[in-house]
PDB file of C-alpha atoms in Angstrom:
ATOM      1  CA  UNK Y   1     202.308 128.226  70.190  1.00 92.00           C
ATOM      2  CA  UNK Y   2     205.647 129.933  69.435  1.00 94.00           C
ATOM      3  CA  UNK Y   3     207.161 129.493  73.333  1.00 95.00           C
ATOM      4  CA  UNK Y   4     207.261 133.429  73.325  1.00 97.00           C
ATOM      5  CA  UNK Y   5     208.969 134.744  76.497  1.00 96.00           C
ATOM      6  CA  UNK Y   6     207.173 137.624  77.794  1.00 97.00           C
ATOM      7  CA  UNK Y   7     206.634 137.235  81.385  1.00 97.00           C
ATOM      8  CA  UNK Y   8     203.269 136.314  80.825  1.00 96.00           C
ATOM      9  CA  UNK Y   9     201.412 136.292  84.374  1.00 96.00           C
ATOM     10  CA  UNK Y  10     197.487 135.859  85.109  1.00 96.00           C
ATOM     11  CA  UNK Y  11     195.175 137.854  87.122  1.00 98.00           C
ATOM     12  CA  UNK Y  12     193.796 141.483  86.780  1.00 98.00           C
ATOM     13  CA  UNK Y  13     191.387 143.735  88.775  1.00 98.00           C
ATOM     14  CA  UNK Y  14     189.538 147.005  87.840  1.00 97.00           C
ATOM     15  CA  UNK Y  15     189.670 148.541  91.053  1.00 98.00           C
ATOM     16  CA  UNK Y  16     186.272 151.497  92.117  1.00 97.00           C
ATOM     17  CA  UNK Y  17     187.636 154.588  94.080  1.00 95.00           C
ATOM     18  CA  UNK Y  18     183.896 155.019  95.371  1.00 94.00           C
ATOM     19  CA  UNK Y  19     180.303 153.166  95.501  1.00 95.00           C
ATOM     20  CA  UNK Y  20     178.950 154.655  92.064  1.00 93.00           C
ATOM     21  CA  UNK Y  21     181.720 153.136  90.270  1.00 93.00           C
ATOM     22  CA  UNK Y  22     181.705 149.858  92.442  1.00 96.00           C
ATOM     23  CA  UNK Y  23     177.751 149.453  90.941  1.00 96.00           C
ATOM     24  CA  UNK Y  24     179.516 150.068  87.377  1.00 95.00           C
ATOM     25  CA  UNK Y  25     181.154 146.721  88.119  1.00 97.00           C
ATOM     26  CA  UNK Y  26     178.575 144.854  89.788  1.00 97.00           C
ATOM     27  CA  UNK Y  27     177.157 145.335  86.619  1.00 97.00           C
ATOM     28  CA  UNK Y  28     179.898 144.147  84.422  1.00 96.00           C
ATOM     29  CA  UNK Y  29     180.194 140.779  86.453  1.00 97.00           C
ATOM     30  CA  UNK Y  30     176.327 140.452  85.845  1.00 96.00           C
ATOM     31  CA  UNK Y  31     176.896 141.199  81.926  1.00 96.00           C
ATOM     32  CA  UNK Y  32     179.738 138.943  81.409  1.00 96.00           C
ATOM     33  CA  UNK Y  33     177.923 136.035  83.292  1.00 94.00           C
ATOM     34  CA  UNK Y  34     174.374 136.604  81.750  1.00 96.00           C
ATOM     35  CA  UNK Y  35     175.013 137.781  78.173  1.00 95.00           C
ATOM     36  CA  UNK Y  36     178.883 136.381  77.470  1.00 93.00           C
ATOM     37  CA  UNK Y  37     178.672 132.908  79.653  1.00 96.00           C
ATOM     38  CA  UNK Y  38     181.876 134.166  81.095  1.00 96.00           C
ATOM     39  CA  UNK Y  39     182.622 133.101  84.808  1.00 94.00           C
ATOM     40  CA  UNK Y  40     185.925 133.820  85.640  1.00 96.00           C
ATOM     41  CA  UNK Y  41     185.255 137.200  86.812  1.00 96.00           C
ATOM     42  CA  UNK Y  42     184.957 137.328  90.897  1.00 97.00           C
ATOM     43  CA  UNK Y  43     183.350 140.783  93.133  1.00 98.00           C
ATOM     44  CA  UNK Y  44     185.836 141.929  95.611  1.00 98.00           C
ATOM     45  CA  UNK Y  45     185.115 143.817  98.698  1.00 97.00           C
ATOM     46  CA  UNK Y  46     187.031 146.143 100.270  1.00 97.00           C
ATOM     47  CA  UNK Y  47     188.537 143.521 103.012  1.00 97.00           C
ATOM     48  CA  UNK Y  48     188.734 140.971 100.272  1.00 98.00           C
ATOM     49  CA  UNK Y  49     190.945 143.205  98.078  1.00 98.00           C
ATOM     50  CA  UNK Y  50     193.342 144.774 100.991  1.00 97.00           C
ATOM     51  CA  UNK Y  51     194.391 141.039 101.282  1.00 98.00           C
ATOM     52  CA  UNK Y  52     196.014 141.085  97.785  1.00 98.00           C
ATOM     53  CA  UNK Y  53     196.841 145.295  97.558  1.00 98.00           C
ATOM     54  CA  UNK Y  54     198.394 147.824  99.831  1.00 98.00           C
ATOM     55  CA  UNK Y  55     196.124 150.770  98.957  1.00 97.00           C
ATOM     56  CA  UNK Y  56     193.274 152.032 101.716  1.00 96.00           C
ATOM     57  CA  UNK Y  57     191.441 154.338  98.200  1.00 97.00           C
ATOM     58  CA  UNK Y  58     189.710 152.054  96.758  1.00 97.00           C
ATOM     59  CA  UNK Y  59     186.318 150.497  97.924  1.00 97.00           C
ATOM     60  CA  UNK Y  60     186.485 147.050  96.020  1.00 98.00           C
ATOM     61  CA  UNK Y  61     187.284 145.388  92.333  1.00 98.00           C
ATOM     62  CA  UNK Y  62     186.254 142.951  89.741  1.00 98.00           C
ATOM     63  CA  UNK Y  63     189.041 140.088  89.763  1.00 98.00           C
ATOM     64  CA  UNK Y  64     189.521 138.427  86.547  1.00 98.00           C
ATOM     65  CA  UNK Y  65     191.233 135.412  87.271  1.00 97.00           C
ATOM     66  CA  UNK Y  66     191.944 134.684  83.414  1.00 95.00           C
ATOM     67  CA  UNK Y  67     193.334 137.710  82.115  1.00 95.00           C
ATOM     68  CA  UNK Y  68     196.435 138.630  83.434  1.00 96.00           C
ATOM     69  CA  UNK Y  69     199.817 141.004  81.806  1.00 97.00           C
ATOM     70  CA  UNK Y  70     202.951 140.504  79.953  1.00 97.00           C
ATOM     71  CA  UNK Y  71     206.075 142.262  78.960  1.00 96.00           C
ATOM     72  CA  UNK Y  72     204.732 144.037  75.461  1.00 94.00           C
ATOM     73  CA  UNK Y  73     207.896 144.747  73.960  1.00 95.00           C
ATOM     74  CA  UNK Y  74     209.354 141.099  74.906  1.00 97.00           C
ATOM     75  CA  UNK Y  75     205.809 139.838  73.109  1.00 97.00           C
ATOM     76  CA  UNK Y  76     205.812 141.837  70.226  1.00 96.00           C
ATOM     77  CA  UNK Y  77     209.955 140.855  69.924  1.00 97.00           C
ATOM     78  CA  UNK Y  78     208.533 137.448  69.897  1.00 97.00           C
ATOM     79  CA  UNK Y  79     205.865 137.818  67.473  1.00 96.00           C
ATOM     80  CA  UNK Y  80     208.339 138.901  64.812  1.00 97.00           C
ATOM     81  CA  UNK Y  81     210.653 136.008  65.315  1.00 97.00           C
ATOM     82  CA  UNK Y  82     207.951 133.893  64.687  1.00 97.00           C
ATOM     83  CA  UNK Y  83     206.960 135.696  61.519  1.00 96.00           C
ATOM     84  CA  UNK Y  84     210.624 135.372  60.611  1.00 98.00           C
ATOM     85  CA  UNK Y  85     210.499 131.756  61.325  1.00 97.00           C
ATOM     86  CA  UNK Y  86     207.880 131.484  59.318  1.00 96.00           C
ATOM     87  CA  UNK Y  87     209.229 133.327  55.849  1.00 97.00           C
ATOM     88  CA  UNK Y  88     207.743 136.606  56.319  1.00 96.00           C
ATOM     89  CA  UNK Y  89     210.134 139.070  55.231  1.00 94.00           C
ATOM     90  CA  UNK Y  90     209.858 142.287  57.742  1.00 94.00           C
ATOM     91  CA  UNK Y  91     211.583 145.820  56.106  1.00 90.00           C
ATOM     92  CA  UNK Y  92     211.751 148.218  59.300  1.00 91.00           C
ATOM     93  CA  UNK Y  93     212.643 152.246  58.112  1.00 90.00           C
ATOM     94  CA  UNK Y  94     210.769 151.871  54.881  1.00 91.00           C
ATOM     95  CA  UNK Y  95     208.382 155.121  54.882  1.00 90.00           C
ATOM     96  CA  UNK Y  96     205.191 154.523  52.751  1.00 92.00           C
ATOM     97  CA  UNK Y  97     204.439 157.781  50.812  1.00 93.00           C
ATOM     98  CA  UNK Y  98     201.669 156.531  48.435  1.00 94.00           C
ATOM     99  CA  UNK Y  99     199.671 153.688  47.285  1.00 94.00           C
ATOM    100  CA  UNK Y 100     198.849 153.228  43.805  1.00 94.00           C
ATOM    101  CA  UNK Y 101     195.968 150.691  42.802  1.00 92.00           C
ATOM    102  CA  UNK Y 102     196.346 149.390  39.958  1.00 88.00           C
ATOM    103  CA  UNK Y 103     194.240 146.090  38.144  1.00 85.00           C
ATOM    104  CA  UNK Y 104     194.861 143.012  40.408  1.00 85.00           C
ATOM    105  CA  UNK Y 105     196.913 144.353  42.556  1.00 94.00           C
ATOM    106  CA  UNK Y 106     198.582 147.630  44.693  1.00 96.00           C
ATOM    107  CA  UNK Y 107     201.997 149.136  43.861  1.00 96.00           C
ATOM    108  CA  UNK Y 108     203.580 150.255  47.426  1.00 95.00           C
ATOM    109  CA  UNK Y 109     205.812 153.425  47.079  1.00 95.00           C
ATOM    110  CA  UNK Y 110     208.339 153.797  49.921  1.00 92.00           C
ATOM    111  CA  UNK Y 111     210.692 156.846  49.437  1.00 89.00           C
ATOM    112  CA  UNK Y 112     213.417 154.724  47.794  1.00 90.00           C
ATOM    113  CA  UNK Y 113     211.779 151.851  45.971  1.00 92.00           C
ATOM    114  CA  UNK Y 114     207.681 150.254  45.559  1.00 93.00           C
ATOM    115  CA  UNK Y 115     206.663 146.974  46.067  1.00 93.00           C
ATOM    116  CA  UNK Y 116     203.623 145.378  44.109  1.00 94.00           C
ATOM    117  CA  UNK Y 117     201.031 143.764  46.711  1.00 95.00           C
ATOM    118  CA  UNK Y 118     197.543 141.925  46.399  1.00 95.00           C
ATOM    119  CA  UNK Y 119     196.630 143.119  50.033  1.00 96.00           C
ATOM    120  CA  UNK Y 120     197.626 146.063  52.173  1.00 97.00           C
ATOM    121  CA  UNK Y 121     196.637 146.815  55.882  1.00 97.00           C
ATOM    122  CA  UNK Y 122     197.229 150.178  57.133  1.00 96.00           C
ATOM    123  CA  UNK Y 123     198.069 149.536  60.690  1.00 95.00           C
ATOM    124  CA  UNK Y 124     199.636 152.967  61.990  1.00 93.00           C
ATOM    125  CA  UNK Y 125     198.070 153.077  64.833  1.00 91.00           C
ATOM    126  CA  UNK Y 126     198.021 156.596  66.561  1.00 91.00           C
ATOM    127  CA  UNK Y 127     200.803 157.748  64.210  1.00 92.00           C
ATOM    128  CA  UNK Y 128     198.425 157.451  61.325  1.00 92.00           C
ATOM    129  CA  UNK Y 129     198.477 161.516  60.890  1.00 88.00           C
ATOM    130  CA  UNK Y 130     202.247 160.834  59.179  1.00 88.00           C
ATOM    131  CA  UNK Y 131     200.709 160.029  56.376  1.00 90.00           C
ATOM    132  CA  UNK Y 132     199.365 161.437  53.415  1.00 89.00           C
ATOM    133  CA  UNK Y 133     195.674 161.778  52.946  1.00 89.00           C
ATOM    134  CA  UNK Y 134     195.924 160.032  49.340  1.00 90.00           C
ATOM    135  CA  UNK Y 135     196.488 156.810  51.218  1.00 92.00           C
ATOM    136  CA  UNK Y 136     194.355 156.954  54.533  1.00 92.00           C
ATOM    137  CA  UNK Y 137     191.261 158.450  53.038  1.00 91.00           C
ATOM    138  CA  UNK Y 138     190.104 160.181  55.780  1.00 91.00           C
ATOM    139  CA  UNK Y 139     190.009 157.647  58.502  1.00 94.00           C
ATOM    140  CA  UNK Y 140     192.663 159.677  60.453  1.00 92.00           C
ATOM    141  CA  UNK Y 141     189.059 161.643  61.400  1.00 92.00           C
ATOM    142  CA  UNK Y 142     188.235 158.333  63.549  1.00 94.00           C
ATOM    143  CA  UNK Y 143     190.489 158.866  66.395  1.00 91.00           C
ATOM    144  CA  UNK Y 144     192.421 161.420  68.509  1.00 87.00           C
ATOM    145  CA  UNK Y 145     195.950 160.627  70.236  1.00 86.00           C
ATOM    146  CA  UNK Y 146     195.974 160.606  73.603  1.00 85.00           C
ATOM    147  CA  UNK Y 147     199.444 160.843  76.132  1.00 85.00           C
ATOM    148  CA  UNK Y 148     199.634 157.759  78.485  1.00 88.00           C
ATOM    149  CA  UNK Y 149     202.353 158.537  81.030  1.00 92.00           C
ATOM    150  CA  UNK Y 150     204.125 155.399  82.626  1.00 94.00           C
ATOM    151  CA  UNK Y 151     207.273 155.076  85.451  1.00 96.00           C
ATOM    152  CA  UNK Y 152     209.413 152.633  86.187  1.00 98.00           C
ATOM    153  CA  UNK Y 153     210.560 151.963  90.422  1.00 98.00           C
ATOM    154  CA  UNK Y 154     213.885 150.451  91.043  1.00 98.00           C
ATOM    155  CA  UNK Y 155     213.631 146.838  91.652  1.00 98.00           C
ATOM    156  CA  UNK Y 156     211.966 146.778  94.898  1.00 98.00           C
ATOM    157  CA  UNK Y 157     213.013 143.901  97.850  1.00 98.00           C
ATOM    158  CA  UNK Y 158     210.231 141.133  98.188  1.00 97.00           C
ATOM    159  CA  UNK Y 159     208.559 142.199 101.416  1.00 97.00           C
ATOM    160  CA  UNK Y 160     208.068 145.834  99.774  1.00 98.00           C
ATOM    161  CA  UNK Y 161     206.678 144.156  96.749  1.00 98.00           C
ATOM    162  CA  UNK Y 162     204.345 142.432  98.509  1.00 98.00           C
ATOM    163  CA  UNK Y 163     203.071 145.554 100.566  1.00 97.00           C
ATOM    164  CA  UNK Y 164     201.816 146.967  97.454  1.00 98.00           C
ATOM    165  CA  UNK Y 165     200.422 143.643  95.470  1.00 98.00           C
ATOM    166  CA  UNK Y 166     200.789 140.028  96.519  1.00 97.00           C
ATOM    167  CA  UNK Y 167     199.278 137.843  93.758  1.00 97.00           C
ATOM    168  CA  UNK Y 168     201.183 139.030  91.216  1.00 96.00           C
ATOM    169  CA  UNK Y 169     197.911 140.984  89.416  1.00 98.00           C
ATOM    170  CA  UNK Y 170     197.630 143.969  87.151  1.00 98.00           C
ATOM    171  CA  UNK Y 171     195.898 146.568  88.520  1.00 98.00           C
ATOM    172  CA  UNK Y 172     193.796 149.429  87.112  1.00 96.00           C
ATOM    173  CA  UNK Y 173     190.476 151.645  88.383  1.00 95.00           C
ATOM    174  CA  UNK Y 174     187.224 152.282  86.133  1.00 91.00           C
ATOM    175  CA  UNK Y 175     187.744 156.185  85.938  1.00 87.00           C
ATOM    176  CA  UNK Y 176     187.641 157.326  82.257  1.00 77.00           C
ATOM    177  CA  UNK Y 177     191.264 158.637  82.345  1.00 79.00           C
ATOM    178  CA  UNK Y 178     192.202 155.928  84.562  1.00 87.00           C
ATOM    179  CA  UNK Y 179     195.535 154.378  86.485  1.00 93.00           C
ATOM    180  CA  UNK Y 180     197.383 151.356  86.366  1.00 95.00           C
ATOM    181  CA  UNK Y 181     200.023 149.590  87.472  1.00 97.00           C
ATOM    182  CA  UNK Y 182     201.808 145.884  87.895  1.00 98.00           C
ATOM    183  CA  UNK Y 183     204.827 144.609  89.298  1.00 98.00           C
ATOM    184  CA  UNK Y 184     207.306 143.766  86.177  1.00 97.00           C
ATOM    185  CA  UNK Y 185     209.321 140.367  86.102  1.00 96.00           C
ATOM    186  CA  UNK Y 186     211.982 141.916  88.209  1.00 96.00           C
ATOM    187  CA  UNK Y 187     210.016 143.714  91.031  1.00 97.00           C
ATOM    188  CA  UNK Y 188     209.511 147.381  89.861  1.00 98.00           C
ATOM    189  CA  UNK Y 189     206.396 148.706  89.995  1.00 98.00           C
ATOM    190  CA  UNK Y 190     205.397 149.982  86.834  1.00 98.00           C
ATOM    191  CA  UNK Y 191     202.471 152.937  87.249  1.00 97.00           C
ATOM    192  CA  UNK Y 192     201.263 154.531  84.434  1.00 94.00           C
ATOM    193  CA  UNK Y 193     198.143 157.033  83.689  1.00 87.00           C
ATOM    194  CA  UNK Y 194     196.309 158.419  80.811  1.00 70.00           C
ATOM    195  CA  UNK Y 195     196.281 161.760  80.917  1.00 64.00           C
ATOM    196  CA  UNK Y 196     198.195 165.511  79.348  1.00 59.00           C
ATOM    197  CA  UNK Y 197     199.558 167.713  80.274  1.00 61.00           C
ATOM    198  CA  UNK Y 198     203.075 170.028  79.420  1.00 62.00           C
ATOM    199  CA  UNK Y 199     204.523 169.520  83.171  1.00 73.00           C
ATOM    200  CA  UNK Y 200     206.485 167.239  84.605  1.00 85.00           C
ATOM    201  CA  UNK Y 201     204.910 164.058  83.904  1.00 88.00           C
ATOM    202  CA  UNK Y 202     207.321 161.891  86.120  1.00 92.00           C
ATOM    203  CA  UNK Y 203     206.955 164.055  89.202  1.00 92.00           C
ATOM    204  CA  UNK Y 204     202.894 163.656  88.494  1.00 90.00           C
ATOM    205  CA  UNK Y 205     202.927 160.182  88.165  1.00 93.00           C
ATOM    206  CA  UNK Y 206     205.148 159.836  91.615  1.00 95.00           C
ATOM    207  CA  UNK Y 207     202.749 161.873  93.118  1.00 93.00           C
ATOM    208  CA  UNK Y 208     199.924 159.715  91.800  1.00 93.00           C
ATOM    209  CA  UNK Y 209     201.479 156.420  92.488  1.00 96.00           C
ATOM    210  CA  UNK Y 210     201.821 157.633  96.186  1.00 97.00           C
ATOM    211  CA  UNK Y 211     198.454 158.788  96.570  1.00 96.00           C
ATOM    212  CA  UNK Y 212     197.605 154.915  95.849  1.00 97.00           C
ATOM    213  CA  UNK Y 213     200.806 153.425  97.619  1.00 98.00           C
ATOM    214  CA  UNK Y 214     202.178 155.881 100.142  1.00 97.00           C
ATOM    215  CA  UNK Y 215     204.115 153.355 102.006  1.00 98.00           C
ATOM    216  CA  UNK Y 216     206.763 153.863  98.783  1.00 98.00           C
ATOM    217  CA  UNK Y 217     207.699 157.258 100.269  1.00 98.00           C
ATOM    218  CA  UNK Y 218     211.138 156.303  99.792  1.00 97.00           C
ATOM    219  CA  UNK Y 219     211.555 154.330  97.011  1.00 98.00           C
ATOM    220  CA  UNK Y 220     213.638 155.868  93.829  1.00 98.00           C
ATOM    221  CA  UNK Y 221     211.870 156.261  90.342  1.00 98.00           C
ATOM    222  CA  UNK Y 222     213.819 154.794  87.295  1.00 98.00           C
ATOM    223  CA  UNK Y 223     212.654 155.358  84.224  1.00 96.00           C
ATOM    224  CA  UNK Y 224     209.742 157.612  83.022  1.00 94.00           C
ATOM    225  CA  UNK Y 225     208.177 157.768  79.209  1.00 93.00           C
ATOM    226  CA  UNK Y 226     205.424 158.666  77.191  1.00 90.00           C
ATOM    227  CA  UNK Y 227     203.654 157.682  73.877  1.00 88.00           C
ATOM    228  CA  UNK Y 228     200.104 158.469  72.243  1.00 89.00           C
ATOM    229  CA  UNK Y 229     197.147 155.786  72.379  1.00 89.00           C
ATOM    230  CA  UNK Y 230     194.773 156.087  69.439  1.00 90.00           C
ATOM    231  CA  UNK Y 231     191.314 157.107  71.026  1.00 89.00           C
ATOM    232  CA  UNK Y 232     188.180 156.616  69.291  1.00 92.00           C
ATOM    233  CA  UNK Y 233     185.468 159.274  70.599  1.00 87.00           C
ATOM    234  CA  UNK Y 234     183.419 156.462  72.109  1.00 90.00           C
ATOM    235  CA  UNK Y 235     186.455 153.865  72.667  1.00 89.00           C
ATOM    236  CA  UNK Y 236     184.752 151.558  69.776  1.00 94.00           C
ATOM    237  CA  UNK Y 237     187.547 149.967  67.745  1.00 96.00           C
ATOM    238  CA  UNK Y 238     188.123 151.117  63.914  1.00 97.00           C
ATOM    239  CA  UNK Y 239     188.146 148.125  61.580  1.00 98.00           C
ATOM    240  CA  UNK Y 240     187.396 148.092  57.907  1.00 97.00           C
ATOM    241  CA  UNK Y 241     188.194 148.577  54.204  1.00 97.00           C
ATOM    242  CA  UNK Y 242     188.650 151.667  52.524  1.00 95.00           C
ATOM    243  CA  UNK Y 243     188.613 149.234  48.828  1.00 94.00           C
ATOM    244  CA  UNK Y 244     188.387 145.812  48.549  1.00 94.00           C
ATOM    245  CA  UNK Y 245     192.052 145.408  49.136  1.00 95.00           C
ATOM    246  CA  UNK Y 246     193.285 147.881  51.628  1.00 96.00           C
ATOM    247  CA  UNK Y 247     191.928 146.850  55.120  1.00 98.00           C
ATOM    248  CA  UNK Y 248     192.578 149.342  58.121  1.00 97.00           C
ATOM    249  CA  UNK Y 249     192.539 148.385  62.052  1.00 97.00           C
ATOM    250  CA  UNK Y 250     192.924 151.297  64.546  1.00 97.00           C
ATOM    251  CA  UNK Y 251     191.086 152.392  67.603  1.00 95.00           C
ATOM    252  CA  UNK Y 252     192.167 150.208  70.184  1.00 95.00           C
ATOM    253  CA  UNK Y 253     192.045 152.814  72.817  1.00 90.00           C
ATOM    254  CA  UNK Y 254     194.473 151.445  75.162  1.00 87.00           C
ATOM    255  CA  UNK Y 255     193.446 147.787  75.020  1.00 89.00           C
ATOM    256  CA  UNK Y 256     196.047 147.213  71.835  1.00 91.00           C
ATOM    257  CA  UNK Y 257     198.001 144.439  73.324  1.00 92.00           C
ATOM    258  CA  UNK Y 258     194.885 141.730  72.639  1.00 92.00           C
ATOM    259  CA  UNK Y 259     192.955 143.686  70.883  1.00 95.00           C
ATOM    260  CA  UNK Y 260     196.010 143.985  68.022  1.00 95.00           C
ATOM    261  CA  UNK Y 261     195.932 139.893  67.936  1.00 94.00           C
ATOM    262  CA  UNK Y 262     192.621 139.512  67.016  1.00 96.00           C
ATOM    263  CA  UNK Y 263     192.814 142.541  64.682  1.00 97.00           C
ATOM    264  CA  UNK Y 264     195.146 140.245  62.875  1.00 96.00           C
ATOM    265  CA  UNK Y 265     193.374 137.653  62.758  1.00 97.00           C
ATOM    266  CA  UNK Y 266     190.171 138.952  61.377  1.00 98.00           C
ATOM    267  CA  UNK Y 267     191.691 140.973  58.817  1.00 98.00           C
ATOM    268  CA  UNK Y 268     193.680 137.791  57.917  1.00 98.00           C
ATOM    269  CA  UNK Y 269     189.939 135.714  57.722  1.00 98.00           C
ATOM    270  CA  UNK Y 270     189.034 138.697  55.531  1.00 98.00           C
ATOM    271  CA  UNK Y 271     191.913 138.801  52.871  1.00 97.00           C
ATOM    272  CA  UNK Y 272     191.624 134.577  52.739  1.00 97.00           C
ATOM    273  CA  UNK Y 273     187.751 135.383  51.837  1.00 97.00           C
ATOM    274  CA  UNK Y 274     185.955 134.923  55.286  1.00 98.00           C
ATOM    275  CA  UNK Y 275     184.543 138.784  55.848  1.00 98.00           C
ATOM    276  CA  UNK Y 276     182.074 137.858  58.873  1.00 98.00           C
ATOM    277  CA  UNK Y 277     184.021 138.520  61.718  1.00 98.00           C
ATOM    278  CA  UNK Y 278     185.215 141.701  59.982  1.00 98.00           C
ATOM    279  CA  UNK Y 279     181.951 142.809  58.613  1.00 98.00           C
ATOM    280  CA  UNK Y 280     180.748 143.059  62.407  1.00 97.00           C
ATOM    281  CA  UNK Y 281     183.444 145.381  62.925  1.00 97.00           C
ATOM    282  CA  UNK Y 282     182.552 147.532  60.092  1.00 97.00           C
ATOM    283  CA  UNK Y 283     179.040 148.031  61.617  1.00 97.00           C
ATOM    284  CA  UNK Y 284     180.081 149.702  64.449  1.00 96.00           C
ATOM    285  CA  UNK Y 285     178.985 153.223  65.006  1.00 95.00           C
ATOM    286  CA  UNK Y 286     182.947 155.323  65.338  1.00 95.00           C
ATOM    287  CA  UNK Y 287     182.295 159.180  64.914  1.00 93.00           C
ATOM    288  CA  UNK Y 288     184.231 161.488  63.130  1.00 91.00           C
ATOM    289  CA  UNK Y 289     186.461 164.584  64.405  1.00 83.00           C
ATOM    290  CA  UNK Y 290     186.524 167.044  61.734  1.00 73.00           C
ATOM    291  CA  UNK Y 291     189.522 169.378  62.100  1.00 66.00           C
ATOM    292  CA  UNK Y 292     193.258 169.541  61.353  1.00 62.00           C
ATOM    293  CA  UNK Y 293     195.823 168.500  64.012  1.00 62.00           C
ATOM    294  CA  UNK Y 294     195.589 171.657  65.682  1.00 60.00           C
ATOM    295  CA  UNK Y 295     192.411 171.610  66.401  1.00 63.00           C
ATOM    296  CA  UNK Y 296     192.491 167.579  67.064  1.00 62.00           C
ATOM    297  CA  UNK Y 297     195.591 168.902  70.146  1.00 63.00           C
ATOM    298  CA  UNK Y 298     193.013 171.446  71.571  1.00 59.00           C
ATOM    299  CA  UNK Y 299     190.269 169.201  71.379  1.00 61.00           C
ATOM    300  CA  UNK Y 300     192.437 166.361  73.480  1.00 61.00           C
ATOM    301  CA  UNK Y 301     193.279 169.191  75.711  1.00 60.00           C
ATOM    302  CA  UNK Y 302     189.947 170.364  76.135  1.00 55.00           C
ATOM    303  CA  UNK Y 303     188.074 166.417  76.534  1.00 59.00           C
ATOM    304  CA  UNK Y 304     191.302 165.691  79.254  1.00 59.00           C
ATOM    305  CA  UNK Y 305     190.161 168.642  81.287  1.00 54.00           C
ATOM    306  CA  UNK Y 306     186.189 167.390  80.839  1.00 47.00           C
ATOM    307  CA  UNK Y 307     187.043 164.000  81.291  1.00 54.00           C
ATOM    308  CA  UNK Y 308     189.282 164.664  85.029  1.00 58.00           C
ATOM    309  CA  UNK Y 309     185.947 166.812  85.793  1.00 46.00           C
ATOM    310  CA  UNK Y 310     184.033 163.746  85.694  1.00 55.00           C
ATOM    311  CA  UNK Y 311     185.689 160.811  87.074  1.00 59.00           C
ATOM    312  CA  UNK Y 312     186.457 163.249  90.139  1.00 63.00           C
ATOM    313  CA  UNK Y 313     182.657 163.892  90.779  1.00 58.00           C
ATOM    314  CA  UNK Y 314     180.738 161.303  89.519  1.00 63.00           C
TER     315      UNK Y 314
END
């Protein structure tokens, strides 16, 4: 609709590292068709997968021709431009220090000024602990910030790029702490993992990448970066209301590029008077985690070790 230039490309595959995990994908394909009437998924055996992916470590996969990948920053900037073109005002570097509900309005206090609003949405993702408790009212207990790390190779020549992925799809495995990767528009391999470590994560990511694609041994790594993902304990999204006019959306659990757009639409519908879809999400059970930041960090480290164990032996 808004002509956002963000390198959108269709094709997404979820891959299994053993036969037990392949059974999970088989069940997923059955459920998507029987329950949701979705017919864009195809089960690929090892031979079919090898036609498009240059790795020998997987036993098969589930390919979705209707999903895909994009450049998330350019998508975000494109959404912001579309908003500005429609008359929306965006203010950055304006930290909110308090919300005060008054009769018929909400005063949003920043460090230097205040804004009077009819409705407020808390959309802070994994950074909610930066807000005072008087603002978030404890919904930070629903999420744990889990670090995700990504590396980007130097641009690959076309033959090397095709030796990795030759159909432009994005890929992840179906571990709990998963690897995910794709080729960028300039033929860099972006390779990431959801895990936490105090070690040199660029080297760890490179080692993980070479486990999947040993043919990239002589390829240079140009960039590496990390950031927190807001995970809920059961990977269910957490959308709802603190009060009739203060909404929140969090707990995307690694699916935020698409799910944030849906969250925005659902909350907008509720603000305009139709909260039918928001009430469905409010009915989801999302366990709470009790404890301060230090306990959260400890729980995250223990959880990573536990899920690594499960990924290795299940």
